[in-house]
CSV table of C-alpha atoms in Angstrom, one decimal:
chain,number,residue,atom,x,y,z
A,1,MET,CA,0.0,0.0,0.0
A,2,LYS,CA,2.8,2.4,0.8
A,3,SER,CA,4.5,1.7,-2.5
A,4,LEU,CA,1.2,2.4,-4.3
A,5,GLY,CA,0.9,5.7,-2.4
A,6,VAL,CA,4.4,6.7,-3.3
A,7,ARG,CA,3.9,5.9,-7.0
A,8,ALA,CA,0.6,7.7,-7.0
A,9,GLY,CA,2.2,10.8,-5.4
A,10,LEU,CA,5.0,10.8,-8.0
A,11,LEU,CA,2.5,10.5,-10.8
A,12,SER,CA,0.5,13.4,-9.4
A,13,VAL,CA,3.7,15.5,-9.3
A,14,LEU,CA,4.6,14.6,-12.8
A,15,LEU,CA,1.2,15.5,-14.1
A,16,PHE,CA,1.3,18.8,-12.3
A,17,VAL,CA,4.7,19.7,-13.8
A,18,ALA,CA,3.6,18.7,-17.3
A,19,PHE,CA,0.5,20.8,-16.9
A,20,CYS,CA,2.5,23.8,-15.8
A,21,VAL,CA,5.0,23.4,-18.7
A,22,LEU,CA,2.2,23.2,-21.2
A,23,TRP,CA,0.5,26.2,-19.6
A,24,GLN,CA,3.7,28.2,-19.8
A,25,ILE,CA,4.2,27.3,-23.4
A,26,ALA,CA,0.7,28.3,-24.3
A,27,VAL,CA,1.0,31.8,-22.8
A,28,THR,CA,4.5,32.5,-24.2
A,29,PRO,CA,4.3,35.1,-26.9
A,30,SER,CA,4.9,34.0,-30.5
A,31,ALA,CA,7.5,35.7,-32.7
A,32,SER,CA,5.2,35.5,-35.7
A,33,THR,CA,3.4,38.6,-37.0
A,34,GLY,CA,-0.3,38.8,-36.3
A,35,PRO,CA,-3.1,41.2,-37.0
A,36,ALA,CA,-3.0,44.6,-35.5
A,37,LEU,CA,-5.2,45.0,-32.5
A,38,ASP,CA,-6.0,47.7,-30.0
A,39,PRO,CA,-3.8,46.9,-26.9
A,40,GLU,CA,-6.7,47.4,-24.4
A,41,TYR,CA,-9.0,45.2,-26.5
A,42,ALA,CA,-6.3,42.5,-26.7
A,43,LYS,CA,-5.7,42.7,-23.0
A,44,LEU,CA,-9.4,42.3,-22.2
A,45,MET,CA,-9.9,39.4,-24.6
A,46,GLY,CA,-6.6,37.7,-23.6
A,47,ILE,CA,-5.1,37.9,-27.1
A,48,ALA,CA,-1.4,38.5,-27.4
A,49,THR,CA,-0.5,41.3,-29.7
A,50,VAL,CA,2.8,41.2,-31.8
A,51,GLY,CA,5.8,41.0,-29.5
A,52,ALA,CA,3.6,41.5,-26.4
A,53,LYS,CA,3.1,39.1,-23.5
A,54,SER,CA,-0.2,37.3,-23.3
A,55,ALA,CA,-2.8,38.7,-21.0
A,56,MET,CA,-3.3,35.3,-19.6
A,57,PRO,CA,-0.7,34.8,-16.8
A,58,GLY,CA,1.6,31.8,-16.7
A,59,PRO,CA,2.2,29.6,-13.7
A,60,LEU,CA,5.2,31.6,-12.6
A,61,ASP,CA,3.1,34.8,-12.6
A,62,VAL,CA,0.3,33.1,-10.6
A,63,ALA,CA,2.9,31.7,-8.1
A,64,ALA,CA,4.3,35.2,-7.6
A,65,LYS,CA,0.8,36.7,-7.1
A,66,LEU,CA,0.0,33.8,-4.7
A,67,TRP,CA,3.2,34.6,-2.7
A,68,ASP,CA,2.2,38.3,-2.6
A,69,ASN,CA,-1.2,37.4,-1.1
A,70,LEU,CA,0.2,35.0,1.4
A,71,LYS,CA,2.7,37.5,2.7
A,72,ARG,CA,-0.1,39.7,4.0
A,73,PRO,CA,-3.2,37.5,4.2
A,74,PHE,CA,-5.2,39.4,6.8
A,75,TYR,CA,-4.8,43.1,6.0
A,76,ASP,CA,-7.9,45.3,5.9
A,77,ASN,CA,-7.7,48.6,3.9
A,78,GLY,CA,-11.4,49.1,3.4
A,79,PRO,CA,-14.4,47.5,1.8
A,80,ASN,CA,-12.8,46.5,-1.5
A,81,ASP,CA,-9.2,45.9,-0.3
A,82,LYS,CA,-8.9,43.0,2.1
A,83,GLY,CA,-6.4,40.2,2.4
A,84,LEU,CA,-7.1,36.8,0.9
A,85,GLY,CA,-6.9,35.1,4.2
A,86,LEU,CA,-9.5,37.4,5.6
A,87,GLN,CA,-11.8,36.8,2.6
A,88,LEU,CA,-11.5,33.1,3.1
A,89,LEU,CA,-12.3,33.4,6.8
A,90,TYR,CA,-15.5,35.3,6.0
A,91,SER,CA,-16.5,32.5,3.5
A,92,ILE,CA,-15.6,29.6,5.9
A,93,GLY,CA,-17.5,31.3,8.8
A,94,ARG,CA,-20.7,31.6,6.7
A,95,VAL,CA,-20.4,28.0,5.5
A,96,ALA,CA,-19.8,26.8,9.1
A,97,LEU,CA,-22.8,28.6,10.5
A,98,GLY,CA,-25.2,27.6,7.7
A,99,TYR,CA,-23.9,24.1,7.6
A,100,SER,CA,-24.2,23.7,11.4
A,101,LEU,CA,-27.8,24.9,11.3
A,102,ALA,CA,-28.5,22.4,8.5
A,103,VAL,CA,-27.0,19.5,10.7
A,104,LEU,CA,-29.2,20.5,13.6
A,105,VAL,CA,-32.4,20.4,11.4
A,106,ALA,CA,-31.6,17.6,8.9
A,107,VAL,CA,-30.3,14.8,11.2
A,108,PRO,CA,-33.3,14.8,13.7
A,109,ILE,CA,-35.8,15.0,10.8
A,110,GLY,CA,-34.0,12.4,8.9
A,111,PHE,CA,-34.1,10.1,12.0
A,112,LEU,CA,-37.9,10.7,12.2
A,113,ILE,CA,-38.4,9.9,8.6
A,114,GLY,CA,-36.2,6.8,8.7
A,115,MET,CA,-38.0,5.4,11.8
A,116,SER,CA,-41.6,6.3,10.9
A,117,PRO,CA,-43.3,5.3,7.7
A,118,LEU,CA,-46.1,7.7,8.5
A,119,ALA,CA,-43.6,10.7,8.7
A,120,TYR,CA,-41.9,9.5,5.5
A,121,ARG,CA,-45.2,9.5,3.6
A,122,ALA,CA,-46.3,12.8,5.0
A,123,LEU,CA,-43.0,14.7,4.4
A,124,ASP,CA,-41.9,13.1,1.1
A,125,PRO,CA,-44.0,15.4,-1.2
A,126,PHE,CA,-42.5,18.5,0.4
A,127,ILE,CA,-39.0,17.1,0.1
A,128,GLN,CA,-39.4,16.1,-3.5
A,129,VAL,CA,-40.7,19.6,-4.4
A,130,LEU,CA,-38.0,21.6,-2.5
A,131,LYS,CA,-35.0,19.3,-3.2
A,132,PRO,CA,-34.5,20.2,-6.9
A,133,ILE,CA,-34.7,24.0,-6.4
A,134,SER,CA,-31.4,25.6,-7.1
A,135,PRO,CA,-30.0,27.2,-3.9
A,136,LEU,CA,-29.4,30.5,-5.7
A,137,ALA,CA,-33.0,30.7,-6.6
A,138,TRP,CA,-33.7,31.3,-2.9
A,139,MET,CA,-31.4,34.3,-2.9
A,140,PRO,CA,-33.8,37.0,-4.1
A,141,LEU,CA,-36.4,35.8,-1.6
A,142,ALA,CA,-33.9,35.7,1.2
A,143,LEU,CA,-32.6,39.3,0.4
A,144,TYR,CA,-36.2,40.5,0.4
A,145,THR,CA,-37.3,38.9,3.7
A,146,ILE,CA,-34.0,39.0,5.6
A,147,LYS,CA,-32.7,42.3,4.2
A,148,ASP,CA,-29.1,41.4,5.0
A,149,SER,CA,-26.7,40.0,2.4
A,150,ALA,CA,-24.5,38.1,4.9
A,151,LEU,CA,-27.5,36.4,6.6
A,152,SER,CA,-29.1,35.7,3.2
A,153,ALA,CA,-25.9,33.9,2.1
A,154,ILE,CA,-26.0,31.8,5.3
A,155,PHE,CA,-29.6,30.9,4.6
A,156,VAL,CA,-28.7,29.8,1.1
A,157,ILE,CA,-26.0,27.6,2.6
A,158,PHE,CA,-28.5,26.1,5.1
A,159,ILE,CA,-31.1,25.3,2.4
A,160,CYS,CA,-28.6,23.7,0.1
A,161,SER,CA,-27.0,21.6,2.9
A,162,VAL,CA,-30.3,20.2,4.4
A,163,TRP,CA,-31.4,17.8,1.6
A,164,PRO,CA,-28.4,15.5,1.2
A,165,MET,CA,-28.0,15.1,5.0
A,166,LEU,CA,-31.7,14.6,5.5
A,167,LEU,CA,-32.1,11.9,2.8
A,168,ASN,CA,-28.9,10.1,3.7
A,169,THR,CA,-29.9,10.1,7.4
A,170,ALA,CA,-33.3,8.7,6.6
A,171,PHE,CA,-31.8,6.1,4.3
A,172,GLY,CA,-29.2,5.1,6.9
A,173,VAL,CA,-31.7,4.8,9.7
A,174,GLY,CA,-34.2,2.9,7.6
A,175,ALA,CA,-31.5,0.5,6.5
A,176,VAL,CA,-30.5,-0.6,10.0
A,177,ARG,CA,-30.7,-4.4,10.2
A,178,LYS,CA,-34.0,-5.6,11.8
A,179,GLU,CA,-32.1,-8.3,13.7
A,180,TRP,CA,-30.2,-5.7,15.7
A,181,LEU,CA,-33.4,-3.8,16.5
A,182,ASN,CA,-35.2,-7.1,17.5
A,183,VAL,CA,-32.3,-7.9,19.8
A,184,ALA,CA,-32.5,-4.5,21.4
A,185,ARG,CA,-36.3,-4.9,22.0
A,186,THR,CA,-35.7,-8.4,23.4
A,187,LEU,CA,-33.2,-6.8,25.9
A,188,GLU,CA,-36.0,-4.2,26.7
A,189,VAL,CA,-33.8,-1.3,25.5
A,190,GLY,CA,-35.9,1.9,25.5
A,191,PRO,CA,-36.6,3.9,22.3
A,192,TRP,CA,-34.2,6.7,23.2
A,193,ARG,CA,-31.4,4.4,24.2
A,194,ARG,CA,-32.0,2.2,21.2
A,195,ALA,CA,-31.7,5.3,18.9
A,196,PHE,CA,-28.4,6.3,20.4
A,197,THR,CA,-26.8,2.9,21.0
A,198,VAL,CA,-28.0,0.9,18.1
A,199,ILE,CA,-29.4,3.0,15.3
A,200,LEU,CA,-27.0,6.0,15.4
A,201,PRO,CA,-23.8,3.9,15.3
A,202,ALA,CA,-25.2,1.7,12.4
A,203,ALA,CA,-26.4,4.7,10.4
A,204,ALA,CA,-23.4,7.0,11.1
A,205,PRO,CA,-21.4,6.1,7.9
A,206,THR,CA,-24.4,6.9,5.7
A,207,ILE,CA,-25.1,10.1,7.7
A,208,LEU,CA,-21.4,11.2,7.2
A,209,THR,CA,-21.7,10.5,3.5
A,210,GLY,CA,-24.6,13.0,3.3
A,211,MET,CA,-22.6,15.5,5.3
A,212,ARG,CA,-19.7,15.1,2.9
A,213,ILE,CA,-22.0,15.8,-0.1
A,214,SER,CA,-23.5,18.7,1.7
A,215,ILE,CA,-20.2,20.4,2.6
A,216,GLY,CA,-19.1,20.2,-1.0
A,217,ILE,CA,-22.4,21.8,-2.2
A,218,ALA,CA,-22.2,24.4,0.5
A,219,TRP,CA,-18.7,25.5,-0.4
A,220,LEU,CA,-19.6,25.6,-4.1
A,221,VAL,CA,-22.7,27.6,-3.4
A,222,ILE,CA,-21.1,30.2,-1.1
A,223,VAL,CA,-18.8,31.3,-3.9
A,224,ALA,CA,-21.6,32.0,-6.2
A,225,ALA,CA,-23.7,33.6,-3.5
A,226,GLU,CA,-20.9,36.0,-2.6
A,227,MET,CA,-20.5,37.0,-6.2
A,228,LEU,CA,-24.1,38.0,-6.2
A,229,VAL,CA,-24.3,39.8,-2.9
A,230,GLY,CA,-20.8,41.3,-2.9
A,231,GLY,CA,-19.1,42.8,0.1
A,232,THR,CA,-16.7,40.1,1.5
A,233,GLY,CA,-15.8,36.5,0.9
A,234,ILE,CA,-13.7,34.5,-1.5
A,235,GLY,CA,-16.4,34.6,-4.1
A,236,TYR,CA,-16.5,38.4,-4.0
A,237,PHE,CA,-12.7,38.5,-4.1
A,238,VAL,CA,-12.7,36.5,-7.4
A,239,TRP,CA,-15.4,38.7,-8.9
A,240,ASN,CA,-13.7,41.9,-7.8
A,241,GLU,CA,-10.4,40.9,-9.2
A,242,TRP,CA,-12.1,40.1,-12.5
A,243,ASN,CA,-13.5,43.6,-12.5
A,244,ASN,CA,-9.9,44.8,-11.9
A,245,LEU,CA,-8.7,42.6,-14.8
A,246,SER,CA,-6.3,40.9,-12.5
A,247,ILE,CA,-6.5,37.4,-14.0
A,248,ALA,CA,-3.6,36.1,-11.9
A,249,ASN,CA,-5.5,36.9,-8.7
A,250,VAL,CA,-8.6,35.3,-10.2
A,251,ILE,CA,-6.6,32.1,-10.7
A,252,VAL,CA,-5.2,32.3,-7.2
A,253,GLY,CA,-8.7,32.6,-5.8
A,254,ILE,CA,-9.9,29.6,-7.9
A,255,LEU,CA,-6.9,27.5,-6.6
A,256,LEU,CA,-7.6,28.4,-3.0
A,257,ILE,CA,-11.3,27.6,-3.4
A,258,GLY,CA,-10.3,24.1,-4.6
A,259,VAL,CA,-7.8,23.6,-1.8
A,260,VAL,CA,-10.2,24.6,0.9
A,261,GLY,CA,-12.9,22.4,-0.5
A,262,MET,CA,-10.5,19.5,-0.6
A,263,VAL,CA,-9.5,20.0,3.0
A,264,LEU,CA,-13.2,20.2,4.2
A,265,ASP,CA,-13.9,17.0,2.4
A,266,LEU,CA,-10.9,15.2,3.8
A,267,ILE,CA,-11.9,16.2,7.3
A,268,LEU,CA,-15.3,14.6,6.9
A,269,ALA,CA,-13.8,11.6,5.1
A,270,ARG,CA,-11.4,11.0,8.1
A,271,LEU,CA,-14.4,11.3,10.5
A,272,GLN,CA,-16.4,8.9,8.3
A,273,LYS,CA,-13.6,6.4,8.4
A,274,ARG,CA,-13.5,6.5,12.2
A,275,VAL,CA,-17.2,5.6,12.5
A,276,THR,CA,-17.2,2.9,9.9
A,277,PHE,CA,-16.6,-0.6,11.2
A,278,PRO,CA,-16.5,-3.9,9.3
A,279,GLU,CA,-19.5,-6.2,10.0
């Protein structure tokens, strides 16, 4: 297994280096003569004029910009000039709050649905209607009713995180082996104790699967929500840097969005592994 991991790591490094080399070649200006273009138009469209450097930055330019951002990640010079670390903290805070509220709502309701056929039949029509709605479709209604962009973004995170957790919790609870439940009844284990000592441990891996799906959706949605509402956050940072035509900073923001999303998923994956036991 260790040998496989080392080889996979080396292959990942080689693929990354190859990608960076191809990227650098693609943005290197050509010596051939091309059509005359207005420099500002060429810059906006990412077209290299004759003898000029491409408007699309190369990997070395992005690395330099990333280093500049990491040197002062938490500075605050006003509404439109905040450090990248500060912007990430705003986004992570919103995701953490909305996601935590979703856990508090989805897991108990999922337990109820999984244990009660009556509750399942009563709530299923509402779930099937609300589940397919795009989270961003809730943003105008949230802004109108809540009248606060930050709270509206948290509400959108909440509404998009609820459904995967709720459905996976219901499925996990409903799939608990009947033999285990019958043994608990034979031993006269009460309903509450049975829920926490038999059903919850058995359904925990499925519940964590729903939580992993939800955190990925939540992180994806907060970026789009912050682009819409503006102010602060990594999504707003990317949009603001695009308005400033700083493509290098846009790429830096995209890379950090991916890295943070990967870290959040790895945390829940590690937790899921700890609660999964071979039968």
